[in-house]
mmCIF file of C-alpha atoms in Angstrom:
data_model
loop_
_atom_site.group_PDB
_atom_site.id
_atom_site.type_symbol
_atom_site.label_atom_id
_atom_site.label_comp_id
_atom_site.label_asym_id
_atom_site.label_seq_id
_atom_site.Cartn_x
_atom_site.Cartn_y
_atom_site.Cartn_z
ATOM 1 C CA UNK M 15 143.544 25.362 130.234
ATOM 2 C CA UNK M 16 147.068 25.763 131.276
ATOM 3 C CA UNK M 17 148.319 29.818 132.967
ATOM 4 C CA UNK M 18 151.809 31.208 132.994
ATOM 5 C CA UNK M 19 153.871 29.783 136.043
ATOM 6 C CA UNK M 20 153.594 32.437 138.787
ATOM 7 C CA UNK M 21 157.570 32.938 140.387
ATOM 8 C CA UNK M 22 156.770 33.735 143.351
ATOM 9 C CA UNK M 23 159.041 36.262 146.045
ATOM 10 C CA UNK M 24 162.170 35.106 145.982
ATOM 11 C CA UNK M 25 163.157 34.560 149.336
ATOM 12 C CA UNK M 26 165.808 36.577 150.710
ATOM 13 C CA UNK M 27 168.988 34.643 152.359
ATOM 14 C CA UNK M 28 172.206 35.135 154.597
ATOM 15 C CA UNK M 29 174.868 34.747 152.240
ATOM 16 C CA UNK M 30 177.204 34.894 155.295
ATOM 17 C CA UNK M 31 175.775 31.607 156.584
ATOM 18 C CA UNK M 32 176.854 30.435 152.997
ATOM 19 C CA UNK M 33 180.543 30.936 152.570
ATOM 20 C CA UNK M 34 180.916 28.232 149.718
ATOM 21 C CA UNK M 35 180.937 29.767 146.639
ATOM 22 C CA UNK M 36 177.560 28.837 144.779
ATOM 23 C CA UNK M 37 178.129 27.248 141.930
ATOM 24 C CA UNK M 38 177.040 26.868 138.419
ATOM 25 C CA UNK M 39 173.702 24.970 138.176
ATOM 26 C CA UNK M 40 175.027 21.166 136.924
ATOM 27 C CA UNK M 41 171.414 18.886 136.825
ATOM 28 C CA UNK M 42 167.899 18.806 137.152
ATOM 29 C CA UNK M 43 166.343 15.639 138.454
ATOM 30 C CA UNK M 44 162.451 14.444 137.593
ATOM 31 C CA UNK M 45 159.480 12.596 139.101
ATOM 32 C CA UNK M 46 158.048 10.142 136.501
ATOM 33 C CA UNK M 47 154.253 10.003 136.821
ATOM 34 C CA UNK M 48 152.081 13.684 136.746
ATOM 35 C CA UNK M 49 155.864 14.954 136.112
ATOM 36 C CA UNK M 50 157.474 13.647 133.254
ATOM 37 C CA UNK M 51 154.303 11.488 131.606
ATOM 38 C CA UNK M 52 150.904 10.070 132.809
ATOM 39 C CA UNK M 53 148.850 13.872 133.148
ATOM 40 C CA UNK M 54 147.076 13.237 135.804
ATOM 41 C CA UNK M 55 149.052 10.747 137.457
ATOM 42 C CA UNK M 56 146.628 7.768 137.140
ATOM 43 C CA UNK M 57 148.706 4.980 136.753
ATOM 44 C CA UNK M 58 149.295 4.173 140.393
ATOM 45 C CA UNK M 59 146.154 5.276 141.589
ATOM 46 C CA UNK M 60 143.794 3.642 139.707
ATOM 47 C CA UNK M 61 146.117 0.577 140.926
ATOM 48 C CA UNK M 62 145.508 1.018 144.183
ATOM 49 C CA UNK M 63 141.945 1.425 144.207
ATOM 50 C CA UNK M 64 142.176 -1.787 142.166
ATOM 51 C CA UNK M 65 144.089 -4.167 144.038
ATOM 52 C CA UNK M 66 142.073 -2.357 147.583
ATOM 53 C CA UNK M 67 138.775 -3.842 145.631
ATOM 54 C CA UNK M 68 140.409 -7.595 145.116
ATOM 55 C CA UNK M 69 140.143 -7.289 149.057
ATOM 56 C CA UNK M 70 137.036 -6.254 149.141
ATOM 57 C CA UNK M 71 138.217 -3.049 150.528
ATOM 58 C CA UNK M 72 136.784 0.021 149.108
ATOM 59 C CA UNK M 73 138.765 3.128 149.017
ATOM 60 C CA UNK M 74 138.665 6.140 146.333
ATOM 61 C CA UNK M 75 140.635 8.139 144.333
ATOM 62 C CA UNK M 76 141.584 10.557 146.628
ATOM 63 C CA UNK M 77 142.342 8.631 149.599
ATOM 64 C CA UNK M 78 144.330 6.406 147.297
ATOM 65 C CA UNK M 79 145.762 9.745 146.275
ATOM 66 C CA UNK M 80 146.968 10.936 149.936
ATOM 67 C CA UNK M 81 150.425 9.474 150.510
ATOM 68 C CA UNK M 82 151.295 9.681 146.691
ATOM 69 C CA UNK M 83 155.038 10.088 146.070
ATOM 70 C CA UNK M 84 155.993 7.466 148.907
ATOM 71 C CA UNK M 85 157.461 4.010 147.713
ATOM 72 C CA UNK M 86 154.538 1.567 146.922
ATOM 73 C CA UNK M 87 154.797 -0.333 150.336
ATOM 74 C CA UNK M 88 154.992 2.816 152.404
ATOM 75 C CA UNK M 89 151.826 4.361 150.808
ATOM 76 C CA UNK M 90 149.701 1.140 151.161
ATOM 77 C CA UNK M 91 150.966 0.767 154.577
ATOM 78 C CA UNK M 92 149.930 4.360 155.277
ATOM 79 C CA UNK M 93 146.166 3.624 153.518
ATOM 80 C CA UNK M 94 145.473 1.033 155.784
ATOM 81 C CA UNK M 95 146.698 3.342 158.283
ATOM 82 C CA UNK M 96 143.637 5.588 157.721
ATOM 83 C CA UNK M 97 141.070 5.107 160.084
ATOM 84 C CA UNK M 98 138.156 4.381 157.574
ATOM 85 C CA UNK M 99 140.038 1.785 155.578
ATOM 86 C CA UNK M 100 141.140 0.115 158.938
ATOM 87 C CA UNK M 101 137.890 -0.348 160.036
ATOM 88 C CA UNK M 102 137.300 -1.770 156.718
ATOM 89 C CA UNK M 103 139.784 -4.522 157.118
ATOM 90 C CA UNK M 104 139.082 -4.811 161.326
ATOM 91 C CA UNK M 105 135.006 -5.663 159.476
ATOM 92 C CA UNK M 106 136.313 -7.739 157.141
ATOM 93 C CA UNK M 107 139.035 -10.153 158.931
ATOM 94 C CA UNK M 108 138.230 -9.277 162.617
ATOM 95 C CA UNK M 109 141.984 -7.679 163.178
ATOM 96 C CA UNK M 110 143.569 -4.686 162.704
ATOM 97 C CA UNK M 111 146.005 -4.444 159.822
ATOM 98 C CA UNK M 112 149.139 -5.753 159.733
ATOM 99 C CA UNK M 113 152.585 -5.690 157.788
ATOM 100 C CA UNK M 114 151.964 -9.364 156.420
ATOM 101 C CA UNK M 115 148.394 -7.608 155.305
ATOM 102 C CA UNK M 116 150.438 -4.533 153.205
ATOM 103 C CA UNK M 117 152.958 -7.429 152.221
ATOM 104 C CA UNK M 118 149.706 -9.641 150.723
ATOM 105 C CA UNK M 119 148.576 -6.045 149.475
ATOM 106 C CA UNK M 120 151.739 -5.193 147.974
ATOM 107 C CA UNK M 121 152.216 -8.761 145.880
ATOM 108 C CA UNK M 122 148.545 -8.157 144.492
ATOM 109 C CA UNK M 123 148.874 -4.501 143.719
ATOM 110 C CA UNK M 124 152.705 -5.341 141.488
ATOM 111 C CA UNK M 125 151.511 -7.651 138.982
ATOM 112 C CA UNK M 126 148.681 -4.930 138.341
ATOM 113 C CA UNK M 127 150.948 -2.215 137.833
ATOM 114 C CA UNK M 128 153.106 -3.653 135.540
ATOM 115 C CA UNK M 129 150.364 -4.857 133.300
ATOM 116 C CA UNK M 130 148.695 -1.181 133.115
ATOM 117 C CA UNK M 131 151.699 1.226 133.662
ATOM 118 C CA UNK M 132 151.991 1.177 129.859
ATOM 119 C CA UNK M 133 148.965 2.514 129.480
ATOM 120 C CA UNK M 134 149.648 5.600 131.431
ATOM 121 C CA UNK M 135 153.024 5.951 129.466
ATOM 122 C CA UNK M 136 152.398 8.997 127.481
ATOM 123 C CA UNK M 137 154.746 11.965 127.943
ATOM 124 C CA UNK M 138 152.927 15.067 129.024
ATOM 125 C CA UNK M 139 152.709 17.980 126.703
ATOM 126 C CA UNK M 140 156.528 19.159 126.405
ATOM 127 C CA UNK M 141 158.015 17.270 128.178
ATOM 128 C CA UNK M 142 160.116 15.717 125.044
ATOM 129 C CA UNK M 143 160.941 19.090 124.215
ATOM 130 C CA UNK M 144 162.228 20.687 128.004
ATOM 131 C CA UNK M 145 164.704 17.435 128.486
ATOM 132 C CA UNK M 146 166.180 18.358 125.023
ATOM 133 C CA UNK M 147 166.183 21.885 126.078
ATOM 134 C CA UNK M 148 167.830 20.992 129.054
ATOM 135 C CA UNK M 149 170.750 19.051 127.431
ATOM 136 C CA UNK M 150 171.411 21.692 125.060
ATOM 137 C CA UNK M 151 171.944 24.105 128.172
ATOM 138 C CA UNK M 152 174.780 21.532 129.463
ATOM 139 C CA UNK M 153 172.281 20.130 132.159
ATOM 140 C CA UNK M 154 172.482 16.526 133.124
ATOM 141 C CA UNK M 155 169.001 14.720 133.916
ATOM 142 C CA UNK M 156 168.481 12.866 136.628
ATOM 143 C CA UNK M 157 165.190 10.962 137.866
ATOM 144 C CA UNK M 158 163.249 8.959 140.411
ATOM 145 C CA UNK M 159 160.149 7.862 140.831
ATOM 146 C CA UNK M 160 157.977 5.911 143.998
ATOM 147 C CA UNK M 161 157.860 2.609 141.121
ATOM 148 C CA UNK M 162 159.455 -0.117 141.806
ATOM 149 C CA UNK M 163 162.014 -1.145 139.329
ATOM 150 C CA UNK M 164 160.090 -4.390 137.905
ATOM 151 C CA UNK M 165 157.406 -1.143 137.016
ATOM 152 C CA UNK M 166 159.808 1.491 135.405
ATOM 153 C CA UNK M 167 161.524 -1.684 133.654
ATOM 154 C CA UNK M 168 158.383 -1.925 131.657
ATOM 155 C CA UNK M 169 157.856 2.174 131.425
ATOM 156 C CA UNK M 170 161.241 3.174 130.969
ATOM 157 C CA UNK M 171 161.485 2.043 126.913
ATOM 158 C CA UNK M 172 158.594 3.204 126.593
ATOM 159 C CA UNK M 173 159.103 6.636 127.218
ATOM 160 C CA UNK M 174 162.513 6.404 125.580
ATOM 161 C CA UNK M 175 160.311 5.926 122.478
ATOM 162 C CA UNK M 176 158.725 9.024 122.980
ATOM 163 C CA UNK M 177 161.936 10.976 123.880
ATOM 164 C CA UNK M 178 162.276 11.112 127.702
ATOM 165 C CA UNK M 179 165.388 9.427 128.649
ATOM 166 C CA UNK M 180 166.849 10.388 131.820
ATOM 167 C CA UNK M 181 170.669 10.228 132.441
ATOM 168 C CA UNK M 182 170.046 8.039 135.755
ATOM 169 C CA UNK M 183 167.030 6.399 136.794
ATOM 170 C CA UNK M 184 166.611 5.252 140.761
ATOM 171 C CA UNK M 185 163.375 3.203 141.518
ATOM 172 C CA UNK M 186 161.838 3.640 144.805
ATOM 173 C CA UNK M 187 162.626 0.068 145.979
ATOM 174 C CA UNK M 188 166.205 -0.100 145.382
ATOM 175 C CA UNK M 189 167.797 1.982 147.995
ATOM 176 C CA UNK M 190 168.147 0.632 151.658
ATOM 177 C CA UNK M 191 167.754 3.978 153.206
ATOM 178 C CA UNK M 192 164.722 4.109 151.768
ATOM 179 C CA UNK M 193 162.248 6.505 149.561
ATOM 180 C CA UNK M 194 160.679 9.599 150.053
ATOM 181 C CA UNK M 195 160.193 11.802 151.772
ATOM 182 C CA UNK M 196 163.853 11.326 152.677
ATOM 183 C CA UNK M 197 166.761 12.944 150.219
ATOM 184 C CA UNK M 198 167.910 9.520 149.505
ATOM 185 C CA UNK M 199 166.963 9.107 145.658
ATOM 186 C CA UNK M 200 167.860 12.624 144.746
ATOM 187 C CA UNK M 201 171.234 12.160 146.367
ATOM 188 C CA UNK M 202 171.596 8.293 144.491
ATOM 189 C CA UNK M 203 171.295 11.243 141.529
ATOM 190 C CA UNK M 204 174.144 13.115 142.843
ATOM 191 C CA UNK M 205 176.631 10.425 143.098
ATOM 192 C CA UNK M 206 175.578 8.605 139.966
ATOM 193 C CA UNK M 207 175.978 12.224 137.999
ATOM 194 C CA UNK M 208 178.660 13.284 139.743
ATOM 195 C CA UNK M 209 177.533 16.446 140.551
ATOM 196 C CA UNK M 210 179.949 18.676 143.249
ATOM 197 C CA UNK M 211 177.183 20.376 145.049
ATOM 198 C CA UNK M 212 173.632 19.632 145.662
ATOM 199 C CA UNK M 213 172.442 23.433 145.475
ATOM 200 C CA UNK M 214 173.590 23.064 141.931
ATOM 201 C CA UNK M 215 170.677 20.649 141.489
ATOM 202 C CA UNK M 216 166.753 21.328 140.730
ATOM 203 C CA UNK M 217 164.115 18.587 141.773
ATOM 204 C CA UNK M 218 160.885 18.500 139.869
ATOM 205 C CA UNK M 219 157.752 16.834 141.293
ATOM 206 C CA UNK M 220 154.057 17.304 141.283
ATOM 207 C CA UNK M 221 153.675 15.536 145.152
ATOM 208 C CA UNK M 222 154.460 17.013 148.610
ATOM 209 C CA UNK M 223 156.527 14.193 149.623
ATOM 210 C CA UNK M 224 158.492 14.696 146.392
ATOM 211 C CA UNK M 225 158.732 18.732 147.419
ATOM 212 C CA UNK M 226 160.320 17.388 150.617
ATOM 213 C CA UNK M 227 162.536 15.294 149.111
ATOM 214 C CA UNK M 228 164.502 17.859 147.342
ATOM 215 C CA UNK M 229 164.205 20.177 150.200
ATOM 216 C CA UNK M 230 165.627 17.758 152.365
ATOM 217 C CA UNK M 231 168.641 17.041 149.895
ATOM 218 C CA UNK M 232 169.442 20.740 149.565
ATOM 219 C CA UNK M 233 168.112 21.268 145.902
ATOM 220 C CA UNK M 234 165.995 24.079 144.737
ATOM 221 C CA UNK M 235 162.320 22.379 144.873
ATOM 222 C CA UNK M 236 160.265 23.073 141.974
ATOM 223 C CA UNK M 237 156.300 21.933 142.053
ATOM 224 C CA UNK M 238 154.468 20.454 139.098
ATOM 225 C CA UNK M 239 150.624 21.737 140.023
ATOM 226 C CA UNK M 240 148.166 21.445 136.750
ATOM 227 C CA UNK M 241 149.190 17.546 135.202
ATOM 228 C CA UNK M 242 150.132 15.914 138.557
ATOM 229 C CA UNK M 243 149.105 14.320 141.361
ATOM 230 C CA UNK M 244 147.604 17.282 143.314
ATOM 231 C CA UNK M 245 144.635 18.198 140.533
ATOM 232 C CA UNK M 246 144.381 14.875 139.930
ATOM 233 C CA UNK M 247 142.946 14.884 136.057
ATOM 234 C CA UNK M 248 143.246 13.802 132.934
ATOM 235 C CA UNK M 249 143.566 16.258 130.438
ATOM 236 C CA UNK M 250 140.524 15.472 129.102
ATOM 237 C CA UNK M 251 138.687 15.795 132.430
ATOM 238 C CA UNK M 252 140.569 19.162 133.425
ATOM 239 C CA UNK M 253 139.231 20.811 130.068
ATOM 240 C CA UNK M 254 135.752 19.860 130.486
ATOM 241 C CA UNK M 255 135.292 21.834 133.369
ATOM 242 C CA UNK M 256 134.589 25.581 133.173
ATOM 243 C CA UNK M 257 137.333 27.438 133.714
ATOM 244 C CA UNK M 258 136.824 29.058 136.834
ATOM 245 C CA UNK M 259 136.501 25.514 138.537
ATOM 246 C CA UNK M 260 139.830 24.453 136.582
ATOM 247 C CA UNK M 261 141.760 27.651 137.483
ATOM 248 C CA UNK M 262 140.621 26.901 140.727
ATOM 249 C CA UNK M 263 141.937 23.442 141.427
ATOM 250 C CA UNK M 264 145.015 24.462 140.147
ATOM 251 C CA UNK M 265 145.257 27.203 142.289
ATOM 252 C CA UNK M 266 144.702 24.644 145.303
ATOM 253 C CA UNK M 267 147.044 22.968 144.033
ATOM 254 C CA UNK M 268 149.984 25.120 143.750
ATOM 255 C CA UNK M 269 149.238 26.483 147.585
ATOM 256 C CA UNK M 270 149.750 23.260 148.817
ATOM 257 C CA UNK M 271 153.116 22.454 147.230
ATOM 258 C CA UNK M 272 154.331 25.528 147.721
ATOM 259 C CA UNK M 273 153.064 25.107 151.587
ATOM 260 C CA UNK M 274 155.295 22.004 151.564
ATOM 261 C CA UNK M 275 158.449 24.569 150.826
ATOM 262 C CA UNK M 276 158.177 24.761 146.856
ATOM 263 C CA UNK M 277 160.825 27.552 145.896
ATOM 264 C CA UNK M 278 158.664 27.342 142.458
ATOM 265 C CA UNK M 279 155.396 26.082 140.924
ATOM 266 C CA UNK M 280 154.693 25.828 137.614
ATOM 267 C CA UNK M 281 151.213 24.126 135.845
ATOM 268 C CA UNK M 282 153.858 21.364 133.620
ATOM 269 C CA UNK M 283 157.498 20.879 133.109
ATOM 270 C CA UNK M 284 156.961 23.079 129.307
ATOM 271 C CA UNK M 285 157.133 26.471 131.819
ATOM 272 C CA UNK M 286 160.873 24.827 133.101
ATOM 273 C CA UNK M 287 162.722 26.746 131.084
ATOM 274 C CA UNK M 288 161.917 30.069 132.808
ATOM 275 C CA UNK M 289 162.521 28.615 136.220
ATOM 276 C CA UNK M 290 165.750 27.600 135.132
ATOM 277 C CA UNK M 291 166.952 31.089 134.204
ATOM 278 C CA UNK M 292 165.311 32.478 137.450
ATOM 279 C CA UNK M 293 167.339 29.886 139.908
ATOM 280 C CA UNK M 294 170.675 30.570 137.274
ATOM 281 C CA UNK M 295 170.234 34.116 138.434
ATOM 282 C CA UNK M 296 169.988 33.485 141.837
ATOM 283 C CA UNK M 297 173.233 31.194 142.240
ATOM 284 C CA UNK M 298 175.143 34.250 140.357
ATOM 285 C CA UNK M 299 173.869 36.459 143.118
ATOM 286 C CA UNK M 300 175.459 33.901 145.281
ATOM 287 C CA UNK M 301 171.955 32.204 146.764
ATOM 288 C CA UNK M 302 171.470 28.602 147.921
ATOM 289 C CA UNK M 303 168.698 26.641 148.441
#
């Protein structure tokens, strides 16, 4: 069950606060799981829950689900920052958790990930299809994901296979300043692109931290509500339901990205194209970000 994307009000600006003239729109730069394959987003949080249980720490889907979008470290740092999963540990080794514990976390959880990422690998529904689109418009791609690079090493050919192939790729280990929610991978995108202005740049992503991201770098923010990390289902599971309760979740879904500053939500990347015209028109009008 997928519905149009709803555009929501554009939001008015002071052009005089904006002398610059706006320019042309130059790239668009994706998440990789729930955004560009992997409906759902499962991969890493399946892993999580995983490598939690080879503890003999239990935690579920949707706490595993909270800090999605954050580099791998960060989120299981922020897990067994969660009061019920601390206590968990505090039961289990008599101490509070520590960075050696996310470390010994961290070196379990990899290995996993890299064996099952493939399995998550397949494009969602048009995605193939809006990066061709997207070329043929003059757009370069850009992309970054919270993966390590050992991960997307292993999931990058494999979605080459199937026709997603980025212009740039940044992994969410690779940069010193860090990962989300800072601007730092979308702007690793700017520089390896070359692109003159960063309100001439659109970042896709189905998490809030990803949202942030692109606000934070000064890019038109566009949320990805129905396949990502915010509904939370396989497309199997989402059309199962009746579809009140699925029109429902995905309605959650898109308030809470576009509470965390989304200038646009669609359901999956295939309702891009539209977006794309809309933020086109509003950089003629002379809008930024």
């Amino acid at each position: 069950m997928t519905t149009p994307p709803r555009l929501p009000q554009e939001n008015p600006v002071n052009t005089a606060l904006a002398p610059r003239a706006c320019p042309a729109l130059q790239a668009v730069i994706f998440d990789w799981a729930g955004t560009l394959v992997d409906f759902g987003s499962l991969a890493p949080t399946q892993i999580f829950v995983d490598a939690f249980e080879s503890f003999d720490i239990e935690i579920s889907l949707a706490q595993a689900r909270g800090p999605m979008g954050l580099s791998k470290w960060q989120h299981i740092r922020l897990l067994l920052d969660e009061p019920a999963i601390a206590a968990q540990w505090q039961a289990r080794t008599g101490r509070a958790p520590a960075d050696s514990d996310v470390d010994a976390l961290y070196e379990r959880f990899m290995p996993m990930q890299i064996a099952k990422v493939g399995q998550y690998s397949q494009p969602i529904d048009g995605a193939a299809q809006v990066l061709a689109w997207l070329r043929g418009q003059g757009l370069k791609i850009g992309s970054c994901s919270g993966y390590p690079r050992q991960v997307l090493d292993v999931l990058l050919p494999l979605a080459a296979a199937a026709g997603i192939r980025p212009d740039h790729v940044v992994a969410g280990d690779e940069l010193a300043a860090g990962g989300r929610p800072g601007p730092y991978m979308a702007l690793a995108n700017v520089l390896a692109l070359r692109i003159d202005d960063v309100a001439a740049c659109i970042k896709v992503d189905d998490t809030v931290p990803g949202i942030e991201e692109g606000l934070r770098a000064g890019m038109w923010s566009v949320g990805v509500s129905l396949c990502g990390n915010e509904v939370g289902l396989t497309r199997s599971e989402l059309d199962s339901l009746p579809p009140a309760t699925a029109s429902e979740l995905n309605r959650q879904a898109q308030d809470r990205l576009r509470q965390a500053g989304a200038h646009y939500v669609i359901d999956t990347v295939a309702g891009l194209p539209e977006v794309v015209a809309h933020i086109r028109a509003r950089l003629a009008r002379g809008e930024r970000p």
